[in-house]
Short mmCIF file of C-alpha atoms and ligand atoms in Angstrom, two decimals:
data_model
loop_
_atom_site.label_atom_id
_atom_site.label_comp_id
_atom_site.label_asym_id
_atom_site.label_seq_id
_atom_site.Cartn_x
_atom_site.Cartn_y
_atom_site.Cartn_z
CA MET A 62 43.68 95.41 122.47
CA SER A 63 47.08 93.75 122.45
CA LEU A 64 48.83 93.11 125.74
CA ASP A 65 51.13 95.79 127.15
CA VAL A 66 53.84 93.37 128.22
CA ALA A 67 56.22 96.11 129.39
CA ALA A 68 53.56 97.39 131.80
CA LEU A 69 52.86 93.85 132.99
CA ARG A 70 56.56 93.26 133.64
CA ARG A 71 56.65 96.37 135.83
CA SER A 72 54.19 94.57 138.13
CA PHE A 73 56.85 91.93 138.87
CA PRO A 74 59.72 93.16 141.08
CA ILE A 75 62.17 90.56 139.79
CA PHE A 76 62.49 92.12 136.36
CA SER A 77 64.02 95.31 137.75
CA ARG A 78 66.26 93.40 140.16
CA GLN A 79 67.80 90.63 138.07
CA PRO A 80 70.69 91.82 135.89
CA PRO A 81 70.17 91.21 132.19
CA PRO A 82 70.20 88.96 130.30
CA PHE A 83 67.34 87.40 132.28
CA HIS A 84 64.90 85.17 130.44
CA TYR A 85 62.73 83.33 132.92
CA LEU A 86 61.15 80.31 131.23
CA ASP A 87 60.60 78.05 134.24
CA ASN A 88 57.12 79.20 135.13
CA ALA A 89 55.73 75.68 135.40
CA ALA A 90 58.06 75.13 138.37
CA THR A 91 57.20 78.46 139.94
CA GLY A 92 55.94 81.76 138.64
CA GLN A 93 57.51 85.04 139.75
CA ILE A 94 55.77 86.89 142.57
CA CYS A 95 53.68 89.88 141.50
CA ALA A 96 54.08 93.18 143.36
CA ALA A 97 50.59 92.94 144.88
CA ALA A 98 51.43 89.58 146.45
CA ALA A 99 54.91 90.65 147.59
CA GLU A 100 53.40 93.73 149.24
CA ALA A 101 50.70 91.70 151.00
CA LEU A 102 53.31 89.26 152.32
CA THR A 103 55.70 91.99 153.50
CA ALA A 104 52.95 94.12 155.02
CA TYR A 105 51.66 91.19 157.05
CA GLU A 106 55.07 89.97 158.20
CA THR A 107 56.51 93.40 159.05
CA ALA A 108 53.54 95.51 160.08
CA GLY A 109 50.53 93.31 160.72
CA ARG A 110 51.69 90.01 162.12
CA ALA A 111 49.49 88.19 164.61
CA ASN A 112 48.08 84.70 164.61
CA VAL A 113 44.66 84.30 163.03
CA LYS A 114 41.36 83.10 164.44
CA ARG A 115 42.49 83.41 168.08
CA GLY A 116 43.14 86.92 169.34
CA VAL A 117 40.69 89.58 170.46
CA TYR A 118 43.10 92.50 170.19
CA ARG A 119 42.86 94.65 167.08
CA LEU A 120 46.05 93.45 165.40
CA ALA A 121 44.88 89.82 165.62
CA ASP A 122 41.42 90.80 164.48
CA ARG A 123 42.83 92.57 161.43
CA ALA A 124 45.01 89.54 160.58
CA THR A 125 41.96 87.27 160.90
CA SER A 126 39.89 89.52 158.62
CA ALA A 127 42.72 89.68 156.07
CA PHE A 128 42.98 85.88 156.11
CA ALA A 129 39.22 85.56 155.54
CA GLU A 130 39.44 88.08 152.71
CA ALA A 131 42.28 86.08 151.12
CA ARG A 132 40.06 82.99 151.16
CA ALA A 133 37.23 84.99 149.61
CA ARG A 134 39.51 86.33 146.86
CA ILE A 135 40.75 82.84 146.01
CA ALA A 136 37.14 81.57 146.02
CA ARG A 137 36.15 84.33 143.58
CA TYR A 138 39.11 83.59 141.29
CA LEU A 139 38.11 79.93 141.22
CA GLY A 140 34.41 80.66 140.78
CA ALA A 141 33.56 78.68 143.93
CA ALA A 142 30.03 78.87 145.30
CA GLY A 143 31.49 80.55 148.39
CA PRO A 144 34.65 80.90 150.48
CA GLU A 145 33.59 78.04 152.75
CA GLU A 146 34.29 75.68 149.83
CA VAL A 147 37.98 76.65 149.84
CA ILE A 148 40.41 74.89 152.18
CA LEU A 149 43.65 76.83 152.50
CA THR A 150 46.64 74.51 152.24
CA SER A 151 50.37 74.75 151.72
CA GLY A 152 50.11 73.83 148.02
CA THR A 153 48.86 71.36 145.45
CA THR A 154 50.81 68.47 146.92
CA PHE A 155 49.26 69.00 150.33
CA GLY A 156 45.81 69.44 148.78
CA LEU A 157 46.03 66.17 146.86
CA ASN A 158 47.28 64.28 149.91
CA LEU A 159 44.49 65.82 151.96
CA ALA A 160 42.02 64.66 149.30
CA ALA A 161 43.43 61.13 149.34
CA HIS A 162 42.96 60.95 153.11
CA VAL A 163 39.49 62.44 153.44
CA LEU A 164 38.19 60.28 150.56
CA GLU A 165 39.70 57.12 152.04
CA GLU A 166 36.52 55.78 153.60
CA ARG A 167 34.83 55.76 150.20
CA VAL A 168 37.33 53.22 148.85
CA ARG A 169 36.95 49.53 149.65
CA ALA A 170 39.04 46.48 148.77
CA GLY A 171 38.63 45.68 145.07
CA ASP A 172 37.54 49.21 144.11
CA THR A 173 39.54 51.15 141.56
CA ILE A 174 41.09 54.60 141.43
CA LEU A 175 41.77 56.05 137.99
CA ILE A 176 44.69 58.36 137.27
CA SER A 177 46.74 58.83 134.09
CA ARG A 178 50.27 58.62 132.75
CA LEU A 179 50.22 62.37 132.28
CA GLU A 180 50.19 63.09 136.00
CA HIS A 181 52.72 64.85 138.18
CA HIS A 182 53.97 62.52 140.92
CA SER A 183 51.87 64.45 143.44
CA ASN A 184 48.76 63.21 141.64
CA ILE A 185 50.07 59.63 141.51
CA VAL A 186 51.79 58.79 144.79
CA PRO A 187 48.97 59.80 147.21
CA TRP A 188 46.51 57.62 145.23
CA GLN A 189 48.98 54.74 145.10
CA MET A 190 49.34 54.99 148.90
CA LEU A 191 45.57 55.12 149.33
CA ALA A 192 45.09 52.11 147.03
CA LYS A 193 47.62 50.15 149.11
CA ARG A 194 45.96 51.13 152.40
CA ARG A 195 42.55 50.01 151.14
CA GLY A 196 43.44 47.04 148.92
CA ALA A 197 42.15 48.95 145.90
CA ARG A 198 43.53 48.92 142.37
CA LEU A 199 45.13 51.88 140.64
CA ARG A 200 44.49 52.22 136.92
CA ALA A 201 46.00 54.77 134.57
CA LEU A 202 44.69 56.27 131.35
CA ASP A 203 47.30 56.32 128.61
CA VAL A 204 48.69 59.28 126.75
CA THR A 205 48.62 59.90 123.03
CA ALA A 206 51.87 60.09 121.08
CA ASP A 207 51.63 63.88 121.25
CA GLY A 208 51.34 63.96 125.03
CA ARG A 209 47.61 64.41 125.59
CA LEU A 210 45.33 62.35 127.76
CA ASP A 211 44.02 59.46 125.66
CA LEU A 212 40.28 59.52 126.24
CA ALA A 213 39.81 56.35 124.17
CA GLY A 214 40.34 54.40 127.39
CA LEU A 215 37.75 56.37 129.34
CA ASP A 216 34.76 54.03 129.15
CA ALA A 217 36.82 50.99 130.06
CA GLY A 218 38.89 52.90 132.61
CA ILE A 219 35.89 54.04 134.63
CA ASP A 220 33.45 51.36 135.73
CA ARG A 221 31.11 50.65 138.63
CA ARG A 222 34.01 49.86 140.96
CA THR A 223 35.72 53.20 140.27
CA ARG A 224 35.47 55.38 143.36
CA ILE A 225 37.93 58.16 142.51
CA VAL A 226 39.17 59.69 139.26
CA ALA A 227 42.18 62.02 139.69
CA LEU A 228 43.51 63.86 136.64
CA THR A 229 45.47 66.93 135.74
CA HIS A 230 43.77 69.94 134.17
CA CYS A 231 46.97 70.90 132.35
CA SER A 232 50.14 68.84 132.00
CA ASN A 233 53.26 70.29 133.59
CA VAL A 234 55.30 68.63 130.82
CA THR A 235 53.41 68.86 127.54
CA GLY A 236 51.11 71.78 128.31
CA ALA A 237 48.14 69.67 127.11
CA VAL A 238 44.81 70.79 128.55
CA THR A 239 42.40 68.08 129.65
CA ASP A 240 38.86 68.15 128.30
CA LEU A 241 37.17 67.49 131.62
CA ALA A 242 33.55 67.38 130.40
CA PRO A 243 33.44 63.78 129.10
CA ILE A 244 35.44 62.57 132.09
CA ALA A 245 33.12 64.32 134.55
CA ALA A 246 30.09 62.86 132.76
CA ARG A 247 31.47 59.34 132.89
CA ALA A 248 32.54 59.71 136.55
CA ARG A 249 29.06 60.94 137.44
CA GLU A 250 27.47 57.93 135.69
CA VAL A 251 29.22 55.56 138.10
CA GLY A 252 29.16 57.79 141.19
CA ALA A 253 32.94 58.35 141.25
CA VAL A 254 34.47 61.49 142.72
CA LEU A 255 36.51 63.58 140.25
CA VAL A 256 39.64 65.23 141.66
CA VAL A 257 41.47 67.71 139.43
CA ASP A 258 45.09 68.83 139.77
CA GLY A 259 44.83 72.46 138.73
CA ALA A 260 48.42 73.49 139.53
CA GLN A 261 49.25 74.33 135.91
CA ARG A 262 45.86 75.69 134.93
CA VAL A 263 45.43 78.44 137.50
CA PRO A 264 48.12 80.83 136.15
CA HIS A 265 46.11 81.07 132.93
CA GLY A 266 43.12 83.01 134.20
CA PRO A 267 40.05 82.83 136.42
CA LEU A 268 37.96 79.66 136.48
CA GLU A 269 34.35 78.61 136.82
CA VAL A 270 35.18 75.59 138.91
CA THR A 271 31.55 74.75 139.68
CA THR A 272 30.86 74.23 135.97
CA LEU A 273 33.81 71.90 135.31
CA GLY A 274 31.97 68.87 136.67
CA CYS A 275 34.70 68.02 139.15
CA ASP A 276 34.33 67.62 142.91
CA LEU A 277 37.76 68.70 144.17
CA TYR A 278 40.31 71.04 142.63
CA ALA A 279 43.86 71.53 143.95
CA LEU A 280 46.15 74.48 143.29
CA SER A 281 49.35 76.24 144.45
CA GLY A 282 49.75 79.97 145.12
CA HIS A 283 53.34 80.15 143.92
CA LYS A 284 52.36 79.03 140.43
CA MET A 285 49.83 81.88 140.17
CA PHE A 286 52.32 84.61 141.09
CA GLY A 287 51.86 84.46 144.85
CA ALA A 288 54.45 83.43 147.44
CA THR A 289 55.64 79.88 148.03
CA GLY A 290 54.01 78.01 150.93
CA ALA A 291 50.29 78.47 150.24
CA GLY A 292 47.71 76.71 148.14
CA ALA A 293 44.07 75.77 148.16
CA LEU A 294 41.78 72.80 147.74
CA TRP A 295 38.31 73.58 146.47
CA VAL A 296 35.69 70.98 147.34
CA ARG A 297 32.10 71.03 146.12
CA GLY A 298 30.02 72.17 149.11
CA GLU A 299 27.73 69.12 149.42
CA LEU A 300 30.70 66.75 149.33
CA LEU A 301 32.77 68.85 151.72
CA ALA A 302 30.04 68.74 154.34
CA GLU A 303 30.27 64.93 154.39
CA LEU A 304 34.03 64.56 154.62
CA PRO A 305 35.86 63.57 157.80
CA PRO A 306 38.73 65.70 159.13
CA PHE A 307 42.32 65.09 158.09
CA LEU A 308 44.90 66.44 160.56
CA GLY A 309 43.86 66.94 164.17
CA GLY A 310 44.86 69.96 166.22
CA GLY A 311 43.99 73.52 167.08
CA GLU A 312 41.40 75.54 165.17
CA MET A 313 39.63 72.53 163.61
CA ILE A 314 37.38 71.90 166.62
CA THR A 315 34.39 73.34 168.40
CA ARG A 316 34.89 71.39 171.62
CA VAL A 317 37.52 68.98 172.95
CA THR A 318 37.32 66.74 176.00
CA ILE A 319 39.87 64.10 176.87
CA GLU A 320 37.64 61.47 175.26
CA GLU A 321 35.98 63.23 172.33
CA THR A 322 36.21 66.10 169.86
CA ALA A 323 33.44 67.94 168.06
CA TYR A 324 34.80 69.25 164.79
CA ALA A 325 34.42 72.72 163.36
CA PRO A 326 32.40 73.11 160.16
CA PRO A 327 34.26 73.22 156.81
CA PRO A 328 36.62 74.62 155.78
CA HIS A 329 38.11 75.05 159.31
CA ARG A 330 37.71 71.33 160.04
CA PHE A 331 40.46 70.73 157.47
CA GLU A 332 42.85 73.45 158.67
CA ALA A 333 44.49 72.27 161.88
CA GLY A 334 47.14 74.52 163.40
CA THR A 335 48.54 77.87 162.37
CA PRO A 336 48.09 78.19 158.62
CA PRO A 337 50.70 79.71 156.26
CA ILE A 338 49.20 83.17 156.89
CA GLY A 339 51.55 85.43 154.94
CA PRO A 340 51.64 83.18 151.86
CA ALA A 341 47.84 82.84 151.98
CA LEU A 342 47.47 86.62 152.02
CA ALA A 343 49.91 86.81 149.10
CA MET A 344 47.90 84.19 147.20
CA GLY A 345 44.72 86.16 147.83
CA ALA A 346 46.38 89.36 146.62
CA ALA A 347 47.65 87.57 143.50
CA ALA A 348 44.18 86.16 142.79
CA ALA A 349 42.59 89.59 143.11
CA TRP A 350 45.26 91.16 140.90
CA LEU A 351 45.01 88.38 138.28
CA ALA A 352 41.22 88.67 138.18
CA GLU A 353 41.54 92.23 136.86
CA LEU A 354 43.80 91.40 133.90
CA ASP A 355 42.69 91.23 130.26
CA TRP A 356 42.77 87.45 129.81
CA ARG A 357 41.69 87.56 126.20
CA ALA A 358 44.79 89.63 125.38
CA ILE A 359 46.99 87.42 127.56
CA ALA A 360 45.74 84.23 125.89
CA ALA A 361 46.46 85.70 122.45
CA HIS A 362 49.93 86.78 123.61
CA GLU A 363 50.73 83.37 125.08
CA LYS A 364 49.54 81.64 121.90
CA THR A 365 51.74 83.87 119.76
CA LEU A 366 54.76 83.11 121.93
CA THR A 367 53.99 79.37 122.05
CA ALA A 368 53.71 79.28 118.25
CA ARG A 369 57.02 81.18 117.93
CA LEU A 370 58.67 78.68 120.26
CA LEU A 371 57.25 75.58 118.57
CA GLU A 372 58.14 76.85 115.10
CA GLY A 373 61.62 77.84 116.25
CA LEU A 374 62.23 74.41 117.77
CA ASP A 375 60.96 72.75 114.60
CA ARG A 376 63.61 74.55 112.56
CA LEU A 377 66.47 73.25 114.74
CA PRO A 378 68.09 69.97 113.68
CA GLY A 379 67.75 67.06 116.10
CA VAL A 380 65.14 68.72 118.33
CA ARG A 381 62.10 66.63 119.16
CA ILE A 382 59.05 68.20 120.81
CA HIS A 383 56.79 66.21 123.14
CA GLY A 384 53.34 67.77 123.16
CA PRO A 385 50.36 68.78 121.07
CA ARG A 386 50.71 71.26 118.20
CA ASP A 387 47.14 72.51 118.38
CA LEU A 388 47.39 75.82 120.21
CA GLU A 389 43.76 75.55 121.30
CA ALA A 390 44.47 72.33 123.21
CA ARG A 391 47.48 73.49 125.17
CA TYR A 392 49.22 76.19 127.21
CA GLY A 393 52.79 77.37 126.75
CA VAL A 394 54.56 74.56 128.58
CA VAL A 395 56.89 72.99 126.01
CA ALA A 396 58.99 69.86 126.56
CA PHE A 397 61.64 68.87 124.05
CA GLU A 398 64.82 66.88 123.63
CA VAL A 399 68.00 67.65 121.75
CA GLU A 400 69.12 64.39 120.19
CA GLY A 401 72.29 63.05 121.79
CA VAL A 402 72.51 65.76 124.47
CA HIS A 403 71.42 65.33 128.07
CA ALA A 404 68.72 67.74 129.19
CA HIS A 405 70.86 69.03 132.06
CA ASP A 406 73.68 69.95 129.69
CA VAL A 407 71.21 71.83 127.50
CA CYS A 408 69.90 73.77 130.52
CA GLN A 409 73.40 74.61 131.68
CA ILE A 410 74.37 76.09 128.34
CA LEU A 411 71.09 77.99 128.18
CA ASP A 412 71.85 79.45 131.60
CA GLY A 413 74.93 81.03 130.04
CA PHE A 414 72.51 82.97 127.83
CA GLY A 415 70.49 84.05 130.88
CA VAL A 416 67.76 81.57 129.95
CA CYS A 417 66.16 79.71 132.87
CA THR A 418 64.72 76.36 131.79
CA ARG A 419 64.34 73.05 133.55
CA GLY A 420 65.77 69.67 132.57
CA GLY A 421 64.78 66.35 134.07
CA HIS A 422 61.75 64.15 134.50
CA HIS A 423 59.60 67.02 135.81
CA CYS A 424 58.15 64.75 138.53
CA ALA A 425 56.46 62.79 135.76
CA GLN A 426 58.45 59.58 135.38
CA PRO A 427 55.56 57.46 134.04
CA LEU A 428 55.17 60.05 131.27
CA MET A 429 58.89 59.99 130.51
CA GLU A 430 58.60 56.21 130.25
CA ALA A 431 55.71 56.57 127.78
CA PHE A 432 57.90 58.91 125.73
CA GLY A 433 60.75 56.37 125.88
CA THR A 434 63.09 58.79 127.61
CA VAL A 435 64.27 59.73 131.09
CA ALA A 436 64.50 63.49 130.83
CA THR A 437 63.47 66.43 128.69
CA VAL A 438 64.15 70.14 128.63
CA ARG A 439 61.11 72.23 129.47
CA ALA A 440 60.43 75.87 128.68
CA SER A 441 57.27 77.24 130.27
CA LEU A 442 55.71 80.62 129.63
CA ALA A 443 53.90 83.21 131.69
CA PRO A 444 52.06 86.37 130.62
CA TYR A 445 55.19 88.48 131.29
CA ASN A 446 57.32 86.59 128.78
CA GLU A 447 58.16 88.31 125.52
CA GLU A 448 59.56 87.46 122.12
CA ALA A 449 63.10 88.24 123.33
CA ASP A 450 62.82 85.35 125.82
CA ILE A 451 61.94 82.87 123.07
CA ASP A 452 64.64 84.21 120.78
CA ALA A 453 67.29 83.93 123.51
CA LEU A 454 66.25 80.34 124.11
CA LEU A 455 66.47 79.50 120.41
CA GLU A 456 69.85 81.20 120.09
CA GLY A 457 71.14 79.24 123.08
CA LEU A 458 69.88 76.02 121.52
CA GLU A 459 71.71 76.79 118.30
CA ARG A 460 74.89 76.97 120.38
CA VAL A 461 74.04 73.68 122.13
CA ILE A 462 73.59 71.99 118.77
CA ARG A 463 76.81 73.48 117.35
CA ILE A 464 79.02 72.42 120.22
CA LEU A 465 77.46 69.26 121.63
CA ARG A 466 75.65 67.40 118.91
N1 LIG B 242 50.81 69.10 139.92
C1 LIG B 242 51.35 69.69 138.87
C2 LIG B 242 50.73 69.51 137.52
C3 LIG B 242 52.48 70.50 139.03
O1 LIG B 242 53.03 71.08 137.98
C4 LIG B 242 53.03 70.64 140.32
C5 LIG B 242 54.28 71.47 140.55
N2 LIG B 242 55.29 71.26 139.60
C6 LIG B 242 52.41 70.01 141.39
C7 LIG B 242 51.30 69.26 141.16
C8 LIG B 242 52.92 70.16 142.80
O2 LIG B 242 52.77 71.47 143.22
P1 LIG B 242 53.46 71.96 144.56
O3 LIG B 242 54.90 71.58 144.45
O4 LIG B 242 53.24 73.44 144.54
O5 LIG B 242 52.77 71.29 145.69
#
């Protein structure tokens, strides 16, 4: 069955509220909120608001149950062994920083942490900070000329001093998907922990996170059609049980005296203070809604659109694509440059066509450096995109080339 894109678009309030032309191709920055998530957020904030985990009255009890159900829905979407493996966070950035703190004691002076040049800054800076705190060394795998992780450096990059390997599952610039299996195998050989940045992978369908071979997996709700402000960090149960707390405060304890604290079991130990309740409920609703979609049809649809975009860009003079051509090794995140024209100027002209794209370094400056540039344009697709979005982008680019090149 092919995808009924019109029906899918009706599940996203924005498409009936934004005046045409509206071609939203900035999904790697944030996806649009689906109706299920918007309803969950609004219902909580306007008709069901109470703090979670504390109250005994019915409203608070219902909010607490809804929060627990949101965690369970996210756990099911990820394929976690259970909801207790899922720490609710404010997003991928928070999750990766949390990871870098709770893993700190495993890193000693002279150890190494391996990342890559493909990473978003939020999967670079926390590890750099950790390496500095511990006197460890940060190493980075290279990228291939077509913007994939270069696994040729894997054996040398991971050795007996490597304590942590932190890599992206899907690049937010080139759309390249990381083959995690050989990395997980090599990390396991040396006893290193594998952290995966899943921010760009999760909008592309449910996962079986326990079979990926990683130990931690970070994600953001707003990139999987939930609200902004919520995310999750999955941690393999056996590892999670061993990890020390991160932030101290309410709700992460079982008993506090002036001298000592006994910490709550995971995941609560890692969730000090009032969590982002509404956004977490929205993320849970989005996960449950996404889990019911026909992902085979969506994957075929996204591949068709990605091919149309890549072929269209290829036909335009002076356009250079950064990223793999093999549709099996990538999602529909496409970075490109128009020779002689700054990415921001391209995006501004595209906006005149109702086309929303992003220009800049995409929080991936080491990757820009590898590409020998400072900025690219990026068009990123979601299941609700259609051929008209690609065609509007290509038409806008023809104008850019006519007037600016
Ligand atoms: N990693 C990747 C690959 C991303 O694309 C992003 C968001 N652009 C992040 C991490 C950070 O996510 P957030 O801003 O939701 O914390």
